[in-house]
Amino acid sequence: MEEPKKKINPLDVAMKQIDIVGQYLDVDIGLLEKLKQTKRDLIVHFPVKMDDGSMRVYTGYRVVHSDTRGPAKGGIRYHPDVDLDEVRALAMWMTWKAAVVNIPFGGAKGAVKCNPKEMSPREIENMTRRFTWEISPLIGPESDIPAPDVYTNPQVMAWIMDTYSILKGYAVPGVVTGKPLEMGGSLGRLEATGKGVFITAKEAARHLKLPMEGARVVIQGSGNVGGIAGQYFHRAGAKVIGISDSKGGQYNRKGLDIDKVLACKDRYQCLLSHEVGGEDITNEELLELECDILVPAALENQITGDNAPKLRCRMVVEGANGPTTPDADAVLFDRGIFVVPDILANAGGVTVSYFEWVQNLQNLLWNEEEISERLERIMARAFAETFEIAEEKRVHMRTAAYILGVGRVAKATQLRGIYP
Ligand code: NAD
């Protein structure tokens, strides 16, 4: 009988990544140990009124990994499998990500352990508002700023902003980013992460001399990140030959019509082969499809030591946070598969979140061109800086991005010093 697979703890992965990068940084071992730890973990258990009149207790988390370079920043996830270690790892990755794109934010993450697919909109609203109240002493535009993540969206951000503003007695749009446009959201925020994935994929393709026109793309996840990245690839002339959601994937070697795929997902909450003109495949099969660009854009630990030898792509561009384990990284590197790591590839979201926050604090309204041009410039610069380190130190792109990101945070920590 096959041994049951051991669950990989994302925090172990995040800590191992610091050990790997530590060899390349000239920093004190004590400082590296500090960077491996979160600054503050808040756990709350709180009651929510359900539609049938009953009361349920939910567990929520808000973790700050670092505020050394600026206010802590990071999304809120609603998922039945989240736990404290996962949120800690996600908070840590936010710190490095903001540093890679050189934005003055630290890293945070939040989550509520729940299954939003089984809850009504009113129950999700009640839960969001009570969770906001529970974490309200710690969040704020100057301290810790949430944003959307898996199974949260602009509407959830609107409820957080409203609840926090009621507590303060005045409107505080800067307390969250990823808000609807009508209430202080930024143009370009909804598309930002998917667009950033596409921009970095384009830079990597240029380096590999791979034309985007006709490139075969496979995307795991068809939500905010995967779906929108798919649209950018499609518009650039690439063929999205496979895409999935939590229930499974669709494959068509001639290319799927991404707009049809997203319309189907929107209408039926799943991907139906007869609606999108594809064949049913599992998420495991999807990752192993022969393609040029593979974009994991769902959850952590999807590319592991087990399936990395079976991947048949030229590059992996990580839309999700933590989709590849360190043992898989080593296999991909040996096999010459180019990886654009999460802390670089999906940094478009935090970048435009920063633009949204700046606009909120200063009552500014930037237009789409200003946002798009700034995002392109920042993402292309971060890619070039990471690539230069990878070439110079002969390391893979993940280690290079960590040298850049962790190096910046370590330097800032040294400059601030340890109080008292
Ligand atoms: P989302 O809720 O919009 O979409 C998640 C997608 O993943 C859905 O299509 C869902 O069906 C799919 N999915 C869920 N479980 C799956 C499974 N077990 N196998 C395959 N697919 C599965 O979330 P999102 O905002 O697109 O986030 C996706 C990833 O990108 C996460 O890792 C998130 O942390 C990361 N990320 C998001 C942002 C952002 O701005 N939204 C920014 C940076 C990174």
Short mmCIF file of C-alpha atoms and ligand atoms in Angstrom, two decimals:
data_model
loop_
_atom_site.label_atom_id
_atom_site.label_comp_id
_atom_site.label_asym_id
_atom_site.label_seq_id
_atom_site.Cartn_x
_atom_site.Cartn_y
_atom_site.Cartn_z
CA MET A 1 0.00 0.00 0.00
CA GLU A 2 1.24 3.52 -0.81
CA GLU A 3 2.36 5.57 2.21
CA PRO A 4 0.06 8.55 2.89
CA LYS A 5 1.79 11.78 1.80
CA LYS A 6 3.11 13.93 4.65
CA LYS A 7 1.64 17.43 4.60
CA ILE A 8 4.34 19.96 3.83
CA ASN A 9 4.37 22.81 6.32
CA PRO A 10 4.78 26.12 4.40
CA LEU A 11 6.56 27.65 7.40
CA ASP A 12 9.28 24.97 7.18
CA VAL A 13 9.64 25.86 3.50
CA ALA A 14 9.83 29.61 4.26
CA MET A 15 12.46 29.05 6.96
CA LYS A 16 14.53 26.74 4.77
CA GLN A 17 14.60 29.45 2.12
CA ILE A 18 16.23 31.80 4.65
CA ASP A 19 18.86 29.17 5.47
CA ILE A 20 19.64 28.84 1.77
CA VAL A 21 19.99 32.58 1.21
CA GLY A 22 21.94 33.03 4.47
CA GLN A 23 25.01 31.51 2.78
CA TYR A 24 25.10 34.39 0.32
CA LEU A 25 24.47 37.27 2.71
CA ASP A 26 27.07 38.83 4.92
CA VAL A 27 24.81 39.07 7.98
CA ASP A 28 24.96 37.99 11.56
CA ILE A 29 23.44 34.56 12.31
CA GLY A 30 21.30 36.17 15.06
CA LEU A 31 19.82 38.55 12.52
CA LEU A 32 18.95 35.65 10.21
CA GLU A 33 17.22 33.95 13.13
CA LYS A 34 15.21 37.13 13.74
CA LEU A 35 14.16 37.26 10.08
CA LYS A 36 12.89 33.67 10.33
CA GLN A 37 10.45 34.63 13.09
CA THR A 38 7.24 36.61 12.85
CA LYS A 39 6.98 39.80 14.89
CA ARG A 40 3.43 39.21 16.14
CA ASP A 41 0.79 36.46 15.77
CA LEU A 42 -2.78 37.32 16.71
CA ILE A 43 -5.32 34.48 16.99
CA VAL A 44 -8.97 35.29 17.56
CA HIS A 45 -11.99 33.05 18.13
CA PHE A 46 -15.23 34.88 17.50
CA PRO A 47 -18.98 34.22 17.14
CA VAL A 48 -20.98 34.81 13.96
CA LYS A 49 -24.75 34.87 13.51
CA MET A 50 -25.81 32.44 10.77
CA ASP A 51 -28.88 32.72 8.53
CA ASP A 52 -30.75 29.94 10.36
CA GLY A 53 -30.49 31.85 13.65
CA SER A 54 -27.67 29.68 15.02
CA MET A 55 -24.28 30.95 16.17
CA ARG A 56 -20.95 29.59 14.97
CA VAL A 57 -17.47 30.23 16.30
CA TYR A 58 -14.70 30.92 13.78
CA THR A 59 -10.95 31.14 14.24
CA GLY A 60 -9.05 33.98 12.56
CA TYR A 61 -5.41 35.04 12.34
CA ARG A 62 -3.54 38.26 11.68
CA VAL A 63 0.20 37.87 11.59
CA VAL A 64 2.83 40.58 11.12
CA HIS A 65 6.19 39.25 10.02
CA SER A 66 7.99 42.58 9.70
CA ASP A 67 7.38 46.33 9.76
CA THR A 68 11.03 47.26 9.49
CA ARG A 69 10.76 48.94 6.07
CA GLY A 70 7.25 50.39 6.53
CA PRO A 71 3.69 49.42 7.52
CA ALA A 72 2.96 45.70 7.36
CA LYS A 73 1.02 44.66 4.26
CA GLY A 74 -0.70 41.44 3.24
CA GLY A 75 -3.91 39.78 2.18
CA ILE A 76 -6.69 38.00 4.03
CA ARG A 77 -7.56 34.45 3.03
CA TYR A 78 -10.79 32.55 3.71
CA HIS A 79 -10.10 28.81 3.48
CA PRO A 80 -11.07 25.68 5.44
CA ASP A 81 -7.47 24.39 5.63
CA VAL A 82 -5.61 27.49 6.86
CA ASP A 83 -3.61 27.33 10.07
CA LEU A 84 -1.23 29.61 11.94
CA ASP A 85 1.96 28.27 10.31
CA GLU A 86 0.57 28.81 6.82
CA VAL A 87 -0.35 32.41 7.68
CA ARG A 88 3.12 32.97 9.18
CA ALA A 89 4.80 31.70 6.03
CA LEU A 90 2.56 33.86 3.84
CA ALA A 91 3.37 36.92 6.03
CA MET A 92 7.09 36.22 5.68
CA TRP A 93 6.84 35.95 1.88
CA MET A 94 5.04 39.34 1.84
CA THR A 95 8.05 40.97 3.55
CA TRP A 96 10.49 39.68 0.92
CA LYS A 97 8.11 40.50 -1.92
CA ALA A 98 7.71 44.16 -0.92
CA ALA A 99 11.50 44.39 -0.61
CA VAL A 100 12.14 42.76 -4.03
CA VAL A 101 10.04 45.44 -5.74
CA ASN A 102 11.53 47.99 -3.31
CA ILE A 103 8.24 49.26 -1.94
CA PRO A 104 8.25 50.73 1.61
CA PHE A 105 6.08 48.03 3.19
CA GLY A 106 6.68 45.19 5.61
CA GLY A 107 4.89 41.84 5.49
CA ALA A 108 1.68 40.54 7.06
CA LYS A 109 -1.09 38.05 6.35
CA GLY A 110 -4.49 37.21 7.74
CA ALA A 111 -6.98 34.38 7.43
CA VAL A 112 -10.21 32.96 8.72
CA LYS A 113 -10.62 29.19 8.83
CA CYS A 114 -13.97 28.79 7.06
CA ASN A 115 -15.52 27.47 3.87
CA PRO A 116 -16.97 30.52 2.10
CA LYS A 117 -18.41 28.25 -0.63
CA GLU A 118 -20.87 26.94 1.96
CA MET A 119 -21.79 30.36 3.38
CA SER A 120 -24.34 32.93 2.20
CA PRO A 121 -23.20 36.48 1.32
CA ARG A 122 -24.80 37.70 4.55
CA GLU A 123 -22.92 35.15 6.64
CA ILE A 124 -19.65 36.12 4.92
CA GLU A 125 -20.44 39.78 5.65
CA ASN A 126 -21.21 39.07 9.34
CA MET A 127 -18.01 37.06 9.68
CA THR A 128 -15.91 39.71 7.93
CA ARG A 129 -17.26 42.53 10.07
CA ARG A 130 -16.77 40.68 13.34
CA PHE A 131 -13.26 39.53 12.31
CA THR A 132 -12.41 43.16 11.43
CA TRP A 133 -13.58 44.28 14.85
CA GLU A 134 -11.43 41.58 16.49
CA ILE A 135 -8.26 42.66 14.68
CA SER A 136 -9.08 46.40 14.64
CA PRO A 137 -6.68 47.37 17.47
CA LEU A 138 -3.77 46.26 15.29
CA ILE A 139 -4.67 47.15 11.69
CA GLY A 140 -4.61 50.69 10.27
CA PRO A 141 -3.14 52.73 7.41
CA GLU A 142 0.05 53.43 9.37
CA SER A 143 0.48 49.98 10.92
CA ASP A 144 -0.95 47.01 9.04
CA ILE A 145 -2.97 47.10 5.82
CA PRO A 146 -4.97 44.03 4.62
CA ALA A 147 -5.86 43.20 0.98
CA PRO A 148 -7.64 40.39 -0.90
CA ASP A 149 -6.25 36.85 -1.15
CA VAL A 150 -7.76 33.42 -1.82
CA TYR A 151 -11.60 33.56 -1.64
CA THR A 152 -11.75 37.22 -0.58
CA ASN A 153 -12.51 40.04 -3.01
CA PRO A 154 -13.22 43.81 -3.32
CA GLN A 155 -16.62 43.40 -1.60
CA VAL A 156 -14.94 41.85 1.44
CA MET A 157 -12.45 44.75 1.47
CA ALA A 158 -15.40 47.21 1.36
CA TRP A 159 -16.89 45.59 4.52
CA ILE A 160 -13.52 45.75 6.29
CA MET A 161 -13.12 49.43 5.39
CA ASP A 162 -16.69 50.22 6.48
CA THR A 163 -16.39 48.40 9.83
CA TYR A 164 -13.04 49.99 10.63
CA SER A 165 -14.32 53.46 9.62
CA ILE A 166 -17.40 53.10 11.86
CA LEU A 167 -15.11 52.24 14.79
CA LYS A 168 -12.97 55.33 14.09
CA GLY A 169 -15.88 57.67 13.42
CA TYR A 170 -14.64 58.81 9.99
CA ALA A 171 -13.85 57.23 6.62
CA VAL A 172 -10.46 55.49 6.55
CA PRO A 173 -10.02 54.21 2.98
CA GLY A 174 -6.28 53.56 3.53
CA VAL A 175 -6.92 50.73 6.01
CA VAL A 176 -7.29 48.17 3.19
CA THR A 177 -6.37 47.94 -0.48
CA GLY A 178 -8.12 46.09 -3.27
CA LYS A 179 -11.30 48.04 -2.55
CA PRO A 180 -13.99 48.65 -5.18
CA LEU A 181 -13.28 51.70 -7.35
CA GLU A 182 -16.38 53.50 -6.05
CA MET A 183 -14.93 53.78 -2.55
CA GLY A 184 -11.26 54.55 -2.91
CA GLY A 185 -10.00 51.53 -4.84
CA SER A 186 -7.36 52.06 -7.48
CA LEU A 187 -7.67 51.58 -11.19
CA GLY A 188 -5.61 48.55 -12.16
CA ARG A 189 -5.63 46.84 -8.73
CA LEU A 190 -7.93 43.98 -9.75
CA GLU A 191 -5.69 43.11 -12.71
CA ALA A 192 -2.39 43.94 -11.00
CA THR A 193 -1.20 40.50 -9.86
CA GLY A 194 -2.16 38.69 -13.06
CA LYS A 195 -0.64 41.50 -15.10
CA GLY A 196 2.58 41.35 -13.08
CA VAL A 197 2.76 37.59 -13.71
CA PHE A 198 2.48 38.29 -17.42
CA ILE A 199 5.09 41.09 -17.35
CA THR A 200 7.67 38.89 -15.61
CA ALA A 201 6.84 35.93 -17.90
CA LYS A 202 7.45 38.25 -20.88
CA GLU A 203 10.85 39.28 -19.47
CA ALA A 204 11.78 35.64 -18.86
CA ALA A 205 10.61 34.65 -22.37
CA ARG A 206 12.80 37.39 -23.85
CA HIS A 207 15.77 35.94 -22.00
CA LEU A 208 14.95 32.38 -23.20
CA LYS A 209 14.34 33.70 -26.74
CA LEU A 210 10.83 32.25 -26.58
CA PRO A 211 8.33 34.21 -28.69
CA MET A 212 5.11 34.97 -26.79
CA GLU A 213 3.16 34.59 -30.03
CA GLY A 214 2.05 30.95 -30.07
CA ALA A 215 3.68 30.06 -26.71
CA ARG A 216 1.78 27.24 -24.95
CA VAL A 217 0.64 28.28 -21.48
CA VAL A 218 -0.82 26.12 -18.70
CA ILE A 219 -2.39 27.79 -15.65
CA GLN A 220 -3.38 26.13 -12.38
CA GLY A 221 -6.16 28.23 -10.80
CA SER A 222 -8.60 30.50 -12.62
CA GLY A 223 -9.27 33.09 -9.93
CA ASN A 224 -8.05 36.66 -9.69
CA VAL A 225 -4.44 35.79 -10.46
CA GLY A 226 -4.73 32.81 -12.83
CA GLY A 227 -7.77 34.05 -14.76
CA ILE A 228 -6.40 37.53 -15.37
CA ALA A 229 -2.89 36.30 -16.21
CA GLY A 230 -4.61 34.00 -18.74
CA GLN A 231 -6.31 36.97 -20.38
CA TYR A 232 -2.98 38.82 -20.74
CA PHE A 233 -1.28 35.75 -22.27
CA HIS A 234 -4.21 35.25 -24.65
CA ARG A 235 -4.15 38.89 -25.78
CA ALA A 236 -0.41 38.66 -26.40
CA GLY A 237 -0.97 35.81 -28.86
CA ALA A 238 -0.01 32.94 -26.54
CA LYS A 239 -2.21 29.80 -26.39
CA VAL A 240 -3.67 28.89 -23.01
CA ILE A 241 -3.85 25.12 -23.57
CA GLY A 242 -4.79 24.18 -19.98
CA ILE A 243 -6.44 25.86 -17.00
CA SER A 244 -8.03 24.58 -13.78
CA ASP A 245 -9.92 25.37 -10.61
CA SER A 246 -10.21 23.48 -7.32
CA LYS A 247 -12.38 20.79 -8.96
CA GLY A 248 -10.16 20.02 -11.97
CA GLY A 249 -8.91 21.33 -15.28
CA GLN A 250 -9.63 21.71 -18.98
CA TYR A 251 -7.19 20.96 -21.80
CA ASN A 252 -7.20 21.80 -25.50
CA ARG A 253 -3.91 21.57 -27.36
CA LYS A 254 -5.05 24.17 -29.90
CA GLY A 255 -5.74 26.69 -27.13
CA LEU A 256 -8.79 27.52 -25.03
CA ASP A 257 -10.81 30.71 -25.40
CA ILE A 258 -9.96 32.25 -22.03
CA ASP A 259 -12.92 34.63 -22.03
CA LYS A 260 -15.26 31.66 -22.52
CA VAL A 261 -13.50 29.78 -19.69
CA LEU A 262 -13.92 32.69 -17.27
CA ALA A 263 -17.55 33.25 -18.34
CA CYS A 264 -18.25 29.55 -17.66
CA LYS A 265 -16.58 29.76 -14.24
CA ASP A 266 -18.58 32.87 -13.44
CA ARG A 267 -21.88 31.31 -14.50
CA TYR A 268 -21.54 27.75 -13.16
CA GLN A 269 -18.78 28.15 -10.51
CA CYS A 270 -16.85 25.39 -12.32
CA LEU A 271 -15.22 24.59 -15.68
CA LEU A 272 -17.44 22.49 -18.00
CA SER A 273 -15.83 20.78 -20.98
CA HIS A 274 -18.79 21.30 -23.34
CA GLU A 275 -18.96 25.03 -22.46
CA VAL A 276 -15.25 25.74 -22.97
CA GLY A 277 -14.42 23.23 -25.70
CA GLY A 278 -11.84 21.28 -23.71
CA GLU A 279 -11.14 17.86 -22.24
CA ASP A 280 -11.43 17.15 -18.50
CA ILE A 281 -8.11 16.60 -16.73
CA THR A 282 -7.07 16.50 -13.08
CA ASN A 283 -4.96 19.18 -11.42
CA GLU A 284 -2.08 16.67 -11.21
CA GLU A 285 -2.24 15.95 -14.96
CA LEU A 286 -2.50 19.65 -15.72
CA LEU A 287 0.83 20.40 -14.04
CA GLU A 288 2.54 17.72 -16.13
CA LEU A 289 1.22 18.90 -19.53
CA GLU A 290 3.84 19.64 -22.15
CA CYS A 291 3.96 23.44 -22.50
CA ASP A 292 6.28 26.45 -22.64
CA ILE A 293 5.03 28.42 -19.63
CA LEU A 294 3.52 26.84 -16.51
CA VAL A 295 1.76 29.23 -14.12
CA PRO A 296 0.77 27.75 -10.74
CA ALA A 297 -1.80 30.29 -9.49
CA ALA A 298 -3.75 28.44 -6.77
CA LEU A 299 -2.19 27.29 -3.50
CA GLU A 300 1.11 26.27 -1.86
CA ASN A 301 3.09 23.04 -2.35
CA GLN A 302 1.83 22.10 -5.81
CA ILE A 303 5.25 21.43 -7.37
CA THR A 304 7.11 19.04 -5.10
CA GLY A 305 10.03 16.59 -5.25
CA ASP A 306 7.51 14.01 -6.52
CA ASN A 307 6.20 15.77 -9.62
CA ALA A 308 9.10 18.15 -10.43
CA PRO A 309 10.91 15.43 -12.47
CA LYS A 310 7.72 15.00 -14.55
CA LEU A 311 7.14 18.64 -15.47
CA ARG A 312 7.39 19.31 -19.20
CA CYS A 313 7.65 23.10 -19.39
CA ARG A 314 10.44 25.56 -20.21
CA MET A 315 9.60 27.94 -17.40
CA VAL A 316 7.51 28.17 -14.25
CA VAL A 317 6.08 31.58 -13.39
CA GLU A 318 4.67 31.51 -9.87
CA GLY A 319 1.38 33.36 -9.56
CA ALA A 320 0.58 31.61 -6.26
CA ASN A 321 2.54 32.07 -3.06
CA GLY A 322 4.80 29.15 -2.20
CA PRO A 323 3.69 26.74 -4.97
CA THR A 324 7.15 25.10 -5.24
CA THR A 325 8.98 23.29 -2.42
CA PRO A 326 12.79 23.64 -1.99
CA ASP A 327 13.44 20.02 -3.08
CA ALA A 328 11.42 20.66 -6.25
CA ASP A 329 13.44 23.84 -6.83
CA ALA A 330 16.66 21.87 -6.90
CA VAL A 331 15.18 19.45 -9.47
CA LEU A 332 13.91 22.28 -11.68
CA PHE A 333 17.29 24.01 -11.54
CA ASP A 334 19.12 20.81 -12.52
CA ARG A 335 16.68 20.25 -15.37
CA GLY A 336 17.26 23.79 -16.68
CA ILE A 337 13.65 24.89 -16.13
CA PHE A 338 13.66 28.65 -15.61
CA VAL A 339 11.67 29.73 -12.52
CA VAL A 340 10.28 33.21 -11.91
CA PRO A 341 9.73 32.95 -8.14
CA ASP A 342 6.54 34.05 -6.37
CA ILE A 343 8.13 36.96 -4.50
CA LEU A 344 8.95 38.48 -7.89
CA ALA A 345 6.27 37.10 -10.25
CA ASN A 346 3.21 37.93 -8.14
CA ALA A 347 4.48 41.23 -6.71
CA GLY A 348 2.26 43.24 -9.07
CA GLY A 349 -0.55 43.05 -6.50
CA VAL A 350 1.37 44.58 -3.64
CA THR A 351 2.82 47.17 -6.03
CA VAL A 352 -0.59 48.50 -7.12
CA SER A 353 -1.83 48.11 -3.52
CA TYR A 354 0.95 50.55 -2.65
CA PHE A 355 -0.30 52.93 -5.37
CA GLU A 356 -3.84 52.62 -3.92
CA TRP A 357 -2.60 53.37 -0.39
CA VAL A 358 -0.58 56.40 -1.59
CA GLN A 359 -3.64 57.75 -3.44
CA ASN A 360 -5.86 57.20 -0.35
CA LEU A 361 -3.46 58.95 2.03
CA GLN A 362 -3.02 61.94 -0.28
CA ASN A 363 -6.52 62.06 -1.82
CA LEU A 364 -5.03 61.58 -5.27
CA LEU A 365 -6.60 59.89 -8.28
CA TRP A 366 -4.11 58.42 -10.75
CA ASN A 367 -5.29 57.39 -14.19
CA GLU A 368 -4.87 53.96 -15.76
CA GLU A 369 -1.85 54.96 -17.87
CA GLU A 370 0.02 56.30 -14.84
CA ILE A 371 -0.61 53.08 -12.92
CA SER A 372 0.16 50.77 -15.80
CA GLU A 373 3.39 52.59 -16.69
CA ARG A 374 4.60 52.61 -13.05
CA LEU A 375 3.74 48.92 -12.61
CA GLU A 376 5.59 47.91 -15.81
CA ARG A 377 8.63 49.95 -14.77
CA ILE A 378 8.79 48.51 -11.23
CA MET A 379 8.24 44.89 -12.30
CA ALA A 380 10.75 45.09 -15.16
CA ARG A 381 13.34 46.68 -12.87
CA ALA A 382 12.83 44.02 -10.16
CA PHE A 383 13.18 41.28 -12.80
CA ALA A 384 16.39 42.85 -14.17
CA GLU A 385 17.91 43.26 -10.68
CA THR A 386 17.07 39.65 -9.77
CA PHE A 387 18.36 38.32 -13.08
CA GLU A 388 21.63 40.22 -12.68
CA ILE A 389 22.21 38.65 -9.23
CA ALA A 390 21.35 35.19 -10.62
CA GLU A 391 23.94 35.60 -13.39
CA GLU A 392 26.61 37.14 -11.20
CA LYS A 393 26.34 34.62 -8.36
CA ARG A 394 25.36 31.65 -10.58
CA VAL A 395 22.29 30.88 -8.51
CA HIS A 396 18.72 30.24 -9.56
CA MET A 397 16.18 33.03 -9.73
CA ARG A 398 14.57 32.19 -6.37
CA THR A 399 17.85 32.43 -4.48
CA ALA A 400 18.64 35.64 -6.39
CA ALA A 401 15.27 37.17 -5.44
CA TYR A 402 15.90 36.19 -1.81
CA ILE A 403 19.38 37.72 -1.91
CA LEU A 404 17.75 40.94 -3.12
CA GLY A 405 14.69 40.93 -0.82
CA VAL A 406 16.11 39.46 2.38
CA GLY A 407 19.30 41.49 1.82
CA ARG A 408 17.31 44.75 1.75
CA VAL A 409 15.37 43.86 4.90
CA ALA A 410 18.56 42.76 6.71
CA LYS A 411 20.26 46.03 5.79
CA ALA A 412 17.27 48.09 7.01
CA THR A 413 17.24 46.10 10.28
CA GLN A 414 20.95 46.74 10.80
CA LEU A 415 20.50 50.46 10.12
CA ARG A 416 17.57 50.76 12.53
CA GLY A 417 19.46 48.76 15.16
CA ILE A 418 18.05 46.72 18.01
CA TYR A 419 16.14 48.69 20.65
CA PRO A 420 17.14 49.37 23.40
P1 NAD B 1 -8.88 33.36 -5.91
O1 NAD B 1 -9.71 32.97 -4.76
O2 NAD B 1 -9.33 34.48 -6.78
O3 NAD B 1 -8.62 32.09 -6.86
C1 NAD B 1 -8.09 30.88 -6.39
C2 NAD B 1 -8.14 29.87 -7.53
O4 NAD B 1 -7.48 28.68 -7.12
C3 NAD B 1 -9.58 29.47 -7.88
O5 NAD B 1 -9.68 29.29 -9.28
C4 NAD B 1 -9.74 28.13 -7.17
O6 NAD B 1 -10.71 27.30 -7.77
C5 NAD B 1 -8.33 27.56 -7.35
N1 NAD B 1 -8.02 26.52 -6.38
C6 NAD B 1 -8.30 26.47 -5.06
N2 NAD B 1 -7.86 25.32 -4.53
C7 NAD B 1 -7.27 24.62 -5.53
C8 NAD B 1 -6.64 23.37 -5.63
N3 NAD B 1 -6.52 22.59 -4.55
N4 NAD B 1 -6.15 22.98 -6.83
C9 NAD B 1 -6.28 23.77 -7.92
N5 NAD B 1 -6.89 24.97 -7.90
C10 NAD B 1 -7.38 25.38 -6.73
O7 NAD B 1 -7.40 33.64 -5.33
P2 NAD B 1 -6.24 34.48 -5.98
O8 NAD B 1 -6.29 35.84 -5.41
O9 NAD B 1 -6.23 34.28 -7.46
O10 NAD B 1 -4.96 33.78 -5.32
C11 NAD B 1 -4.31 32.66 -5.92
C12 NAD B 1 -2.89 32.58 -5.42
O11 NAD B 1 -2.20 33.80 -5.73
C13 NAD B 1 -2.72 32.41 -3.90
O12 NAD B 1 -1.56 31.66 -3.65
C14 NAD B 1 -2.53 33.84 -3.43
O13 NAD B 1 -1.86 33.90 -2.17
C15 NAD B 1 -1.66 34.35 -4.55
N6 NAD B 1 -1.61 35.82 -4.67
C16 NAD B 1 -2.74 36.55 -4.83
C17 NAD B 1 -2.64 37.93 -4.96
C18 NAD B 1 -3.84 38.81 -5.23
O14 NAD B 1 -3.64 40.00 -5.45
N7 NAD B 1 -5.03 38.30 -5.26
C19 NAD B 1 -1.39 38.55 -4.91
C20 NAD B 1 -0.25 37.76 -4.77
C21 NAD B 1 -0.38 36.40 -4.65
#
